[in-house]
Tab-separated table of C-alpha atoms in Angstrom:
chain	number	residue	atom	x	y	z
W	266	UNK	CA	46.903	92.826	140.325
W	267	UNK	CA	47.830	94.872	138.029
W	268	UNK	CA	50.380	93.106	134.880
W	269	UNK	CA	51.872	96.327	133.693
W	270	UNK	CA	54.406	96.070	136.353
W	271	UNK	CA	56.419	93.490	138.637
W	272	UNK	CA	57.846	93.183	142.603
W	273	UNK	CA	60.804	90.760	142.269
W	274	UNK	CA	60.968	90.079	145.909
W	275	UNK	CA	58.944	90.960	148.223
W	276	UNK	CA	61.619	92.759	150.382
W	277	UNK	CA	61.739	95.379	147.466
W	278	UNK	CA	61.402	99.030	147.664
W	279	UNK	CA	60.606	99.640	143.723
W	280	UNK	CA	58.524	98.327	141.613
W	281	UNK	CA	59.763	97.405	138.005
W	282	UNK	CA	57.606	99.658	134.835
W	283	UNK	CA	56.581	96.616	132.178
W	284	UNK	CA	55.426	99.355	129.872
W	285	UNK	CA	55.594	103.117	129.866
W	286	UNK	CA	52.991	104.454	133.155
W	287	UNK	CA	51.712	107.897	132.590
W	288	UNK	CA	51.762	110.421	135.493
W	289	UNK	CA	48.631	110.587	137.669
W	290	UNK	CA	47.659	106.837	136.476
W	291	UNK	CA	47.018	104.862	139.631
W	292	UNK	CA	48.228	101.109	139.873
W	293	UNK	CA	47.401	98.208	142.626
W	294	UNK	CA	49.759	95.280	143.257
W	295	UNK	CA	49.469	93.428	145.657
W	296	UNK	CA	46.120	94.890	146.620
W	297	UNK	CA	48.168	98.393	147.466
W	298	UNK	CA	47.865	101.023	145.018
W	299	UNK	CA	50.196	103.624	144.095
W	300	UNK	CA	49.833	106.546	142.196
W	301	UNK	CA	52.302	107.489	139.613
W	302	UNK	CA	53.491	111.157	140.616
W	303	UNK	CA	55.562	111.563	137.562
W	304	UNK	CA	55.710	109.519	134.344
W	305	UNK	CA	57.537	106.383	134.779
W	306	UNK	CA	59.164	105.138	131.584
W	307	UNK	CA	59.345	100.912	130.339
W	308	UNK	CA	62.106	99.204	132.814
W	309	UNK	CA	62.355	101.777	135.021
W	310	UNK	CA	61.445	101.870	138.740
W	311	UNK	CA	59.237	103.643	141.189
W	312	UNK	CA	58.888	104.042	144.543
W	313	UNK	CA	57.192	102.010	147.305
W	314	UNK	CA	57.241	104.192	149.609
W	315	UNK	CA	58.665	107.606	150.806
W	316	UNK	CA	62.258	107.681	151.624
W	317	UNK	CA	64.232	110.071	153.118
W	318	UNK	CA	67.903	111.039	152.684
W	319	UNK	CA	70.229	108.424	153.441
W	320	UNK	CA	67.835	105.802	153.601
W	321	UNK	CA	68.547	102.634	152.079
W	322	UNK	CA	66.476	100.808	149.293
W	323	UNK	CA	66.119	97.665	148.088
W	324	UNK	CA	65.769	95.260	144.873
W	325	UNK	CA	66.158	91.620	144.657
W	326	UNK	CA	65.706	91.410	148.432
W	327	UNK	CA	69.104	92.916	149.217
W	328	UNK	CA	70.559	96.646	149.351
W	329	UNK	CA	71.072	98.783	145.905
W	330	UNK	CA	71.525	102.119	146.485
W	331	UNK	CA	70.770	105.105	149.194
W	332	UNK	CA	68.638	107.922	148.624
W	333	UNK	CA	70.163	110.997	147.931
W	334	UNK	CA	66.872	113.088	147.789
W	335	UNK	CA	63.724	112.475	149.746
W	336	UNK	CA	61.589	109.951	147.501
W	337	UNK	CA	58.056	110.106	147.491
W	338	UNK	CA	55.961	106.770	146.893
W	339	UNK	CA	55.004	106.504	143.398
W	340	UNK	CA	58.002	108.535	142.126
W	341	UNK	CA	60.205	107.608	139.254
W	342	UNK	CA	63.737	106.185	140.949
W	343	UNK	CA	66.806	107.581	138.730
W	344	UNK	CA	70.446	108.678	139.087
W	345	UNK	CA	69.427	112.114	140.788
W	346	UNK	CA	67.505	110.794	143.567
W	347	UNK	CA	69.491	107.308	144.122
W	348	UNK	CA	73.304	106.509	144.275
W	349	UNK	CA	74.644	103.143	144.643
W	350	UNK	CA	75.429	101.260	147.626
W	351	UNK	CA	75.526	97.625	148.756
W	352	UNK	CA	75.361	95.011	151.585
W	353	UNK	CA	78.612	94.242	153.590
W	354	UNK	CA	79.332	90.803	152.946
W	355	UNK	CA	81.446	88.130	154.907
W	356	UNK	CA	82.399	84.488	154.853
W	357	UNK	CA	79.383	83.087	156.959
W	358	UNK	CA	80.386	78.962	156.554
W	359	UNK	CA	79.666	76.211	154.330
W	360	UNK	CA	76.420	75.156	154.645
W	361	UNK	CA	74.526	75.684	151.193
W	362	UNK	CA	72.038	72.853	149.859
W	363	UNK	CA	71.544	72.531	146.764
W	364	UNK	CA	68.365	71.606	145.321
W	365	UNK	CA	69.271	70.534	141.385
W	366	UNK	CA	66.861	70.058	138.965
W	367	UNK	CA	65.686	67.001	137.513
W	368	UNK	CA	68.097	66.836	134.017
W	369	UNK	CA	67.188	62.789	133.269
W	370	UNK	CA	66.503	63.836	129.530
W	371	UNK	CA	69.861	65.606	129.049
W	372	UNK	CA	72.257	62.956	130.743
W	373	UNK	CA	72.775	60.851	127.403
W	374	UNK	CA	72.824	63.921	125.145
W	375	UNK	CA	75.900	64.695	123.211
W	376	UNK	CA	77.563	67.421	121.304
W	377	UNK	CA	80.131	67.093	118.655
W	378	UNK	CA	83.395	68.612	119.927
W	379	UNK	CA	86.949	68.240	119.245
W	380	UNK	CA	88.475	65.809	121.848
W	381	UNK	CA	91.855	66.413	123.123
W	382	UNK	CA	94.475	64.609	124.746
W	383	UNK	CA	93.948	65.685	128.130
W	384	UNK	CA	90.416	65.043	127.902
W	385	UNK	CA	89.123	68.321	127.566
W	386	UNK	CA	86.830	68.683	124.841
W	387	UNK	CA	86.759	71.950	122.484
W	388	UNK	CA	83.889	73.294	120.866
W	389	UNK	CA	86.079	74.573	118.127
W	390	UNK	CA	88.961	74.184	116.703
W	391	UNK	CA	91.085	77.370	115.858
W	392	UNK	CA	94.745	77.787	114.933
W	393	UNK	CA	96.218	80.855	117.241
W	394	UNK	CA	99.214	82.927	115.942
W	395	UNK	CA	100.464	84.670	119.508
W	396	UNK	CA	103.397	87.265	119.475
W	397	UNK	CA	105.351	87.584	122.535
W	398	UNK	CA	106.048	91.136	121.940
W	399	UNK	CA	104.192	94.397	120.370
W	400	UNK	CA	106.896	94.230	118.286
W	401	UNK	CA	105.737	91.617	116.029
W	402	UNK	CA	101.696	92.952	115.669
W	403	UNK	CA	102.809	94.563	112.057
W	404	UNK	CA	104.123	90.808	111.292
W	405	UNK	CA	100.606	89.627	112.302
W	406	UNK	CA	98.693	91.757	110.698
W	407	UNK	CA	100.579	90.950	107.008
W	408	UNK	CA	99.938	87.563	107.932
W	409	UNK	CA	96.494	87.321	108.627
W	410	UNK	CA	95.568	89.876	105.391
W	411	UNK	CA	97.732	87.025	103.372
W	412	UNK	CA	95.710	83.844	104.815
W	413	UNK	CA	92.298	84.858	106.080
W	414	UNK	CA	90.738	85.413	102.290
W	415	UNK	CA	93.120	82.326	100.520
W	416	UNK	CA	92.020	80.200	103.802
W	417	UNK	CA	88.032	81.317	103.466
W	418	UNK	CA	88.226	82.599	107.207
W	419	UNK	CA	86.684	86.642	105.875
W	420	UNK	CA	84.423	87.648	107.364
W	421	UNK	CA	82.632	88.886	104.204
W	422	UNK	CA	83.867	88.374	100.444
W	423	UNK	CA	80.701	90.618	99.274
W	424	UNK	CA	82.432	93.822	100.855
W	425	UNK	CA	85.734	92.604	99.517
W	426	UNK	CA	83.898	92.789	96.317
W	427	UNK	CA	81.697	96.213	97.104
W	428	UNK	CA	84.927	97.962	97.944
W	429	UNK	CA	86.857	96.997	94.558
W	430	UNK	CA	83.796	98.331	92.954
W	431	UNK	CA	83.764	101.550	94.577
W	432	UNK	CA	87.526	101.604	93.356
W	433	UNK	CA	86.710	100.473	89.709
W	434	UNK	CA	84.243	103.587	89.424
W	435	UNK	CA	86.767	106.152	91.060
W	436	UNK	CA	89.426	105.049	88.376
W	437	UNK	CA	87.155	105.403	85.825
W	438	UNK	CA	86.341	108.780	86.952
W	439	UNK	CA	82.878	108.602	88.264
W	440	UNK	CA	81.544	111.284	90.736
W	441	UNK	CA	81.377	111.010	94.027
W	442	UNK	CA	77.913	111.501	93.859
W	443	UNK	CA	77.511	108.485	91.400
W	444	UNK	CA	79.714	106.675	93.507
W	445	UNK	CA	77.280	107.127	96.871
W	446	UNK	CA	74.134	106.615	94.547
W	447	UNK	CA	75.198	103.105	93.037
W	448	UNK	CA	73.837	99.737	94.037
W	449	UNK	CA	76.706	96.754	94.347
W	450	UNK	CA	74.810	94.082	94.689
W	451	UNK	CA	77.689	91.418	95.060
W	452	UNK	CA	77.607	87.974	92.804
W	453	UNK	CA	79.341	86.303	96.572
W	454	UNK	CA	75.666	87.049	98.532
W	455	UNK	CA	74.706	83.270	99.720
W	456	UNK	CA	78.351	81.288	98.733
W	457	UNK	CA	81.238	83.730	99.540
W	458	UNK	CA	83.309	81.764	101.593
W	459	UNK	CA	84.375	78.245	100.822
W	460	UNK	CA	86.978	76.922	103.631
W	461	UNK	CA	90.365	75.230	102.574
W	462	UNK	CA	89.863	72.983	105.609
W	463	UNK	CA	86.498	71.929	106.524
W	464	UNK	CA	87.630	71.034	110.368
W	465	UNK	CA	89.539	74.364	110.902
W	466	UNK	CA	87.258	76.981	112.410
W	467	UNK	CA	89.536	79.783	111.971
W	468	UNK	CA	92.729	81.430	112.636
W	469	UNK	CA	93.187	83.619	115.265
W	470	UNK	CA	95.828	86.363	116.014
W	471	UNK	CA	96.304	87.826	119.239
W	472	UNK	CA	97.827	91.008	118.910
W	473	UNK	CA	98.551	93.189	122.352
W	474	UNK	CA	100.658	96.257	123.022
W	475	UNK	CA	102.480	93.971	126.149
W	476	UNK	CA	105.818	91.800	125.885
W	477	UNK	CA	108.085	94.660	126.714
W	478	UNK	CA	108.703	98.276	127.776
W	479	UNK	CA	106.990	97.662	131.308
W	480	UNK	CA	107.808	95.698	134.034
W	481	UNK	CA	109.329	92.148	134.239
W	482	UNK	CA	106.413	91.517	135.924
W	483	UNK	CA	104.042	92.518	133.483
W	484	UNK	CA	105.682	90.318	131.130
W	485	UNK	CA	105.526	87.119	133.402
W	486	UNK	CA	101.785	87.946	133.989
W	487	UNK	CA	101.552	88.190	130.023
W	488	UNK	CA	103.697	85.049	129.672
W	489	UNK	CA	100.534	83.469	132.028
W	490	UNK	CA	97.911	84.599	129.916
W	491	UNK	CA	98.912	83.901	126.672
W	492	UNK	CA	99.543	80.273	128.023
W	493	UNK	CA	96.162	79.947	128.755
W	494	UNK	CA	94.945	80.865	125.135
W	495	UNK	CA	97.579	78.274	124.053
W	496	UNK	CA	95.940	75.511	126.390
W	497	UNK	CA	92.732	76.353	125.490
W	498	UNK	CA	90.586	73.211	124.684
W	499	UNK	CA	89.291	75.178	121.419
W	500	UNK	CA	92.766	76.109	120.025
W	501	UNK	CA	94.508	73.099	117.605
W	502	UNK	CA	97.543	74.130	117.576
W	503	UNK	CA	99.578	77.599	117.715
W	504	UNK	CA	102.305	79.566	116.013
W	505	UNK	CA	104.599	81.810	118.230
W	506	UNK	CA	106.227	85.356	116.777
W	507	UNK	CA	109.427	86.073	118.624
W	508	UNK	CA	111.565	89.532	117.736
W	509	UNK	CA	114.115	88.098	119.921
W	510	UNK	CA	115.037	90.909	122.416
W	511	UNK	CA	112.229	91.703	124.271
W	512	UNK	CA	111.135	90.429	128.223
W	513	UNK	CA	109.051	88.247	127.659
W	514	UNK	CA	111.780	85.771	126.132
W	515	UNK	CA	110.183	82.606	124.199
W	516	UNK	CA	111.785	80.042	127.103
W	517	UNK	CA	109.227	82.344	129.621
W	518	UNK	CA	106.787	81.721	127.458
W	519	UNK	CA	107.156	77.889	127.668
W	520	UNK	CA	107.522	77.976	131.439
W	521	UNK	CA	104.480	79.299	131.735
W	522	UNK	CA	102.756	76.405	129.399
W	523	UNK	CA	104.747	74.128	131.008
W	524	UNK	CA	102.890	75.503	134.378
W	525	UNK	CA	99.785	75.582	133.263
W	526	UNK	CA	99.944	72.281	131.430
W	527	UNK	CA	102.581	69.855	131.965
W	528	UNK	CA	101.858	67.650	129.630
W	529	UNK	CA	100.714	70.226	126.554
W	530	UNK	CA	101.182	67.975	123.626
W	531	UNK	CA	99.649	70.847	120.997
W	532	UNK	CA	102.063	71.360	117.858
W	533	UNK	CA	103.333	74.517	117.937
W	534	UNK	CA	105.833	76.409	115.729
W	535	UNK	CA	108.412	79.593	116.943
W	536	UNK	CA	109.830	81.957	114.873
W	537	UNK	CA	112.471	84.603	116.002
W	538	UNK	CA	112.871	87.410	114.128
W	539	UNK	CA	116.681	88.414	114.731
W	540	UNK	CA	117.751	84.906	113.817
W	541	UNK	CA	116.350	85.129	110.408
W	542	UNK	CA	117.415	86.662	106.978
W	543	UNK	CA	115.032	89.195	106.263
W	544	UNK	CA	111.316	89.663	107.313
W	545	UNK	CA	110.152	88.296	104.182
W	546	UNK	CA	112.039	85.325	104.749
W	547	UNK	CA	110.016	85.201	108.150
W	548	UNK	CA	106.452	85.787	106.496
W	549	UNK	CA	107.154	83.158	103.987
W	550	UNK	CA	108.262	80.831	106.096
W	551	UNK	CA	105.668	81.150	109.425
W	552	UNK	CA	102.785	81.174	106.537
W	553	UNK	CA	104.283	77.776	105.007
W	554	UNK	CA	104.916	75.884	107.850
W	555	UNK	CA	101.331	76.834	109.378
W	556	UNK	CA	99.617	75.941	106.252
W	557	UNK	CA	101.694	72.494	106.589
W	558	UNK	CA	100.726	71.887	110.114
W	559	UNK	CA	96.768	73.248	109.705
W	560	UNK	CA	97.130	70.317	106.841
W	561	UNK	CA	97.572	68.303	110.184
W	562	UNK	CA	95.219	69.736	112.647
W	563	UNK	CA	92.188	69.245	109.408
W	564	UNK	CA	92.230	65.498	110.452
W	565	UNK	CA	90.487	65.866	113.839
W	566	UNK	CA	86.905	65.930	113.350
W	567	UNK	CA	84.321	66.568	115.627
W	568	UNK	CA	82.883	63.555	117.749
W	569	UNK	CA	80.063	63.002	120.361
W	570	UNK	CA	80.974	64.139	123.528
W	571	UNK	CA	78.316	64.079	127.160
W	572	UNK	CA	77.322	67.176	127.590
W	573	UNK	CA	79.415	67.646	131.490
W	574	UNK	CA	82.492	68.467	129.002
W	575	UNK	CA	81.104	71.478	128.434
W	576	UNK	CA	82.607	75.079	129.613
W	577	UNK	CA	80.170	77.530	129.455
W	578	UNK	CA	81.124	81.147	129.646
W	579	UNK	CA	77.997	84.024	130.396
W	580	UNK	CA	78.195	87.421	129.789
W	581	UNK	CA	76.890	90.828	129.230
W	582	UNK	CA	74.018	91.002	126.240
W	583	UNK	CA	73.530	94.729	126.066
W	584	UNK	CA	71.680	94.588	129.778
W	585	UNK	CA	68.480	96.841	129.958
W	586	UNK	CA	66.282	97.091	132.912
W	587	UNK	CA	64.091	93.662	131.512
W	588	UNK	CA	67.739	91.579	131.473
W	589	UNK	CA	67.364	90.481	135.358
W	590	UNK	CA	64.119	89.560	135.175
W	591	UNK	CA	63.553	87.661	131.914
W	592	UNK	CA	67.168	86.831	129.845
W	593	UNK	CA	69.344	86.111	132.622
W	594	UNK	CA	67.030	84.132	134.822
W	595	UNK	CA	66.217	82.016	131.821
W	596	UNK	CA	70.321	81.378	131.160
W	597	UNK	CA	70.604	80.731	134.912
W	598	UNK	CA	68.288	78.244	134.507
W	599	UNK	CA	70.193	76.800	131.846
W	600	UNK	CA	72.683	76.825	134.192
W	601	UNK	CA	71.464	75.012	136.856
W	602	UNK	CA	70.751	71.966	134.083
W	603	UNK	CA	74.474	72.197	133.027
W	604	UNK	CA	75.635	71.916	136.403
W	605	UNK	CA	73.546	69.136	137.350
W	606	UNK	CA	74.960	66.725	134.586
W	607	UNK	CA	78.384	67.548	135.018
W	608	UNK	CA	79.227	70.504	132.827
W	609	UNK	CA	80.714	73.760	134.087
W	610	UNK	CA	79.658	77.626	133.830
W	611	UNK	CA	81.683	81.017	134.299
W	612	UNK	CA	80.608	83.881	135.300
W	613	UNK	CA	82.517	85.684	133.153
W	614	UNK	CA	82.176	89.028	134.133
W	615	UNK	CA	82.955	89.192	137.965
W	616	UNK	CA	83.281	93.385	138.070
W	617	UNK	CA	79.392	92.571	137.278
W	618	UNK	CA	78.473	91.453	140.764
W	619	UNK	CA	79.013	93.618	142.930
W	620	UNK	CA	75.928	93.659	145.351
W	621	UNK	CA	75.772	89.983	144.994
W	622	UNK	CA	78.509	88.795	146.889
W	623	UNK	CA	76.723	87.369	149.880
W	624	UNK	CA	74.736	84.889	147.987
W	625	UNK	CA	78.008	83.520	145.706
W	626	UNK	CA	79.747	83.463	148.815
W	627	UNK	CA	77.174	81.674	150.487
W	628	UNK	CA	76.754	78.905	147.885
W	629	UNK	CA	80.489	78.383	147.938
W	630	UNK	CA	81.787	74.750	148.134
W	631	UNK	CA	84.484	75.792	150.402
W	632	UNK	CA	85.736	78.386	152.608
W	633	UNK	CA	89.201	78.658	150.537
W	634	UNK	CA	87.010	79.165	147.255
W	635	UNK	CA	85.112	81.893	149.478
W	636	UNK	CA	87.980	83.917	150.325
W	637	UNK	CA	89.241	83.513	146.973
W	638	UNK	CA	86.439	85.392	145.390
W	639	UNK	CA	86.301	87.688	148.227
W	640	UNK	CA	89.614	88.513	147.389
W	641	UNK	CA	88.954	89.118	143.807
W	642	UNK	CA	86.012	91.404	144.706
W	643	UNK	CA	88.053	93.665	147.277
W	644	UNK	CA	91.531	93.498	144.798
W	645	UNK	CA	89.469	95.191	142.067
W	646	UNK	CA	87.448	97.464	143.326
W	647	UNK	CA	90.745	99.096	145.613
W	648	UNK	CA	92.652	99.230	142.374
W	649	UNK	CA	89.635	101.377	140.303
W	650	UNK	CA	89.444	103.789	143.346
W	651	UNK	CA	93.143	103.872	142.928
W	652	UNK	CA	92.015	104.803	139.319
W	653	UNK	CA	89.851	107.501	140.476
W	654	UNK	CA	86.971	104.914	139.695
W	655	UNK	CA	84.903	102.641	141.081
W	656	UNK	CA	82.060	99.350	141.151
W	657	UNK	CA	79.794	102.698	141.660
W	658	UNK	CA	80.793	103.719	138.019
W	659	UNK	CA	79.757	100.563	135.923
W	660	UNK	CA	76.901	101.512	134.654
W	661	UNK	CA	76.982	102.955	130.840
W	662	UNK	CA	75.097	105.232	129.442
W	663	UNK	CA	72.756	102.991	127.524
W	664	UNK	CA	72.269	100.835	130.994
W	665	UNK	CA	71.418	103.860	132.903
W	666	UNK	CA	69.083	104.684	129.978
W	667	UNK	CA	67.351	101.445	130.391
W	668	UNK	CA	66.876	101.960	133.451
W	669	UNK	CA	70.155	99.907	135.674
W	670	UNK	CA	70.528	103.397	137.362
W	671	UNK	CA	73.369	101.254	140.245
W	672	UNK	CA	76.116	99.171	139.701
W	673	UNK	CA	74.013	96.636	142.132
W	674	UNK	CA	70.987	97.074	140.260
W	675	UNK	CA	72.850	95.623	137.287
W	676	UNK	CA	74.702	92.943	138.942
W	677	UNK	CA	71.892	91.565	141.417
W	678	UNK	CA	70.833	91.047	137.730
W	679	UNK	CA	73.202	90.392	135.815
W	680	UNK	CA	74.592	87.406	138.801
W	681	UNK	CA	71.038	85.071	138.055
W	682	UNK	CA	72.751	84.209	134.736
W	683	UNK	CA	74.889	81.745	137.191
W	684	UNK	CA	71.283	80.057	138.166
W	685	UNK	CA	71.091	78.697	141.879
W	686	UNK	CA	74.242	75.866	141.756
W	687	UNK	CA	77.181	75.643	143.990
W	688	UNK	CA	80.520	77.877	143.361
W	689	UNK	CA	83.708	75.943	142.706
C-alpha cells in the first residue's frame, strides 16, 4: 500500500494526496492502482473512479459534493469539476451508545482556576468594561489607552518604545530613508510588562456598533448577549458605560442578567453619561472606581479545581486539507477524555458542520436537544440564502487552496474536533 496517500473511509470516492503526486505516476491502495491523469497537489483529492454529471461523491463515508463535469478515475477533484452538496438529515431516535474511553489517570487531576460563587470555575480572571450603546465606544477607547500600559495589560512595551524612536529621529530631522534603515532594538525585549495585579488577567472592552438606531429587538437580543459576557465564569467583575438615552436602557440590561443568572453576585459599577458633569468627570471617575474594585477582585487566586469544571471551546485553526485527518481527530480525542470525567466541550463553530448533521443528531441525548440543533442548522442557512449566500459558500480562499474545495468537505472535518461523545 502505498503511504503517500490515505482512504478515510472506505465508502469514499477520493483519495486524500499526503505529498505532491506527479501526473502519469501510478499508485496502489488497497491493492487497486490508479494512475494519476493530472498532477495532484499535497491535501488535495483524486478520483476513485469515473463519475458522471450529477453523480454524487463521497468523503468521510457520507455525501460532499456532486459532480459538475464528468470525472475520470485518477483525476485531480477541485472547484470546477465538484460543487457542494450534502445528505438530508432527520431526527431518527435516541438510541446512541457511547463507548468512553478509559480516563482513570485524569479523574484526580486538577487545574488552578478561579472559583466562583455559583460554582463555575474560570480559567481566567478578566475585568470587562461593556457599553450599552455605540455611543460610548470613544469613552472606551480613552479608557483602555489610559489603563492598559499603567495596568501592564500591552500587548508589547518594545513597540511602544520602537514607535517613540521612530518619532525621536523624525523630530530631529532624520530621512526617511535613515528612518527605514535603523535598528531599534528595544531595552523592554524579555521584561516589558510587569502587572499591577498579579491575579488580574486583563481588562477587556467590548466595543459594538449595537445599543441603538435599530430595532427594540435588536437591543433586547444585545441586552442577552452582553449578559452572557457579564456571567461569564472568566470575567471578575464588570463596569457598565451608559449615555443614558439610547434602547437598550441600563434596567434592560439587568433584566437580562437577572435572566440569565438570578443570583449574579459579580461587583459591577454603572456610569451614565447624561447624569454627569462633564465627560472628564466620567473618565476620571469610571477609571478610579475600577482601579478600586480590581484592588478587590486581586484577592481571588487561583485554586485546584477537577478537571469536569472545565468548558472547552474548539474552533477553526487555519483548516487545510491535513486538518480532518490529523489536528482535529487528535482534539476530538481530547474530547472524548474531557467528556468522560465530567468536563464539557463546544463546538464552537456550528456554520462549520454542515454535512455532519446526521451523526450530531444521532448522538443526541434527547430528541428536544435534536430538534434544537436542527433548528439552528435550517435558521442559518435560510437566513444566508436570504443574504444571497449560503453553507455552499464557506469555504475561503486559503481553504479551497488547501484543498477543502466543499463546505462539507470542511465540516465532515472540521465536526471530529467534537470526538465521538454524546450531544447535550
Amino acid at each position: 500500500m502505498d503511504k503517500r496517500v490515505l482512504k478515510v473511509n472506505q465508502a469514499d470516492d477520493m483519495i486524500v494526496a499526503l505529498t505532491d503526486l506527479k501526473k502519469g505516476e501510478n499508485i496502489v491502495y488497497n491493492s487497486e492502482s490508479f494512475t494519476m491523469l493530472v498532477n495532484v497537489p499535497a491535501k488535495h483529492k483524486f478520483a476513485t473512479q469515473d463519475f458522471k454529471i450529477g453523480e454524487e461523491l463521497k468523503m468521510y463515508g457520507v455525501v460532499v459534493g456532486k459532480a459538475t463535469q464528468a470525472i475520470a478515475k485518477g483525476e485531480l477533484i477541485h472547484t470546477e469539476n465538484l460543487k457542494h452538496a450534502a445528505d438530508p438529515y432527520q431526527y431518527r431516535g435516541s438510541t446512541f451508545k457511547w463507548n468512553a474511553p478509559d480516563t482513570k489517570e485524569w479523574e484526580k487531576r486538577t487545574f488552578m482556576g478561579y472559583h466562583r460563587a455559583d460554582g463555575r470555575v474560570g480559567t481566567a480572571n478578566y475585568w470587562l468594561f461593556i457599553p450599552t450603546v455605540f455611543c460610548e465606544n470613544r469613552n472606551l477607547d480613552i479608557i483602555r489607552e489610559s489603563m492598559h500600559n499603567e495596568l501592564g495589560y500591552a500587548v508589547s512595551k518594545k513597540y511602544l518604545y520602537k514607535t517613540k524612536s521612530i518619532v525621536e529621529m523624525y523630530q530631529a530631522g532624520s530621512s526617511t530613508e535613515e528612518i527605514l534603515l535603523a535598528d531599534f532594538k528595544s531595552p523592554l525585549a524579555g521584561n516589558e510588562t510587569k502587572r499591577i495585579f498579579k491575579n488580574i488577567d486583563g481588562i477587556k472592552f467590548l466595543n459594538h456598533q449595537g445599543g441603538c438606531g435599530g430595532t427594540r429587538q435588536d437591543s433586547l437580543l444585545l441586552a442577552k448577549l452582553l449578559a452572557a459576557y457579564a456571567n461569564h465564569p472568566n470575567v471578575a467583575g464588570i463596569t457598565l458605560l451608559s449615555l443614558g438615552c439610547q434602547h437598550l436602557q441600563v434596567e434592560v440590561f439587568n433584566q437580562a442578567l437577572k435572566e440569565i443568572n438570578p443570583k449574579f453576585d459579580k461587583p459591577m459599577i454603572v456610569f451614565e453619561q447624561q447624569k454627569s458633569q462633564s465627560e472628564e468627570e466620567l473618565l476620571t471617575d469610571a477609571i478610579k472606581q475600577t482601579f478600586v474594585k480590581l484592588i478587590e477582585a486581586n484577592k481571588i487566586e487561583r485554586k485546584p479545581a477537577p478537571l469536569s469544571k472545565l468548558v472547552v471551546g474548539v474552533k477553526c485553526g487555519g483548516s487545510d486539507g491535513f486538518s480532518g485527518i490529523s489536528a482535529n481527530p487528535a482534539v476530538g480525542y481530547t474530547s472524548d477524555l474531557l467528556a468522560g470525567i465530567g468536563a464539557s466541550v463546544l463546538l464552537a463553530e456550528f456554520p462549520e458542520l454542515c454535512g455532519a448533521e446526521q451523526d450530531l443528531i444521532d448522538r443526541a441525548v434527547d430528541e428536544k436537544t435534536a430538534r434544537k440543533f436542527i433548528d439552528l442548522m435550517e435558521d442559518y442557512e435560510k437566513q444566508a440564502q436570504a443574504a444571497g449566500s449560503g453553507f455552499f459558500m464557506n469555504p475561503s480562499p486559503g481553504n479551497i487552496k488547501d484543498g477543502l474545495i466543499t463546505d462539507a468537505i470542511k465540516s465532515t472535518g472540521a465536526a471530529k474536533k467534537g470526538g465521538t461523545s454524546p450531544v447535550t
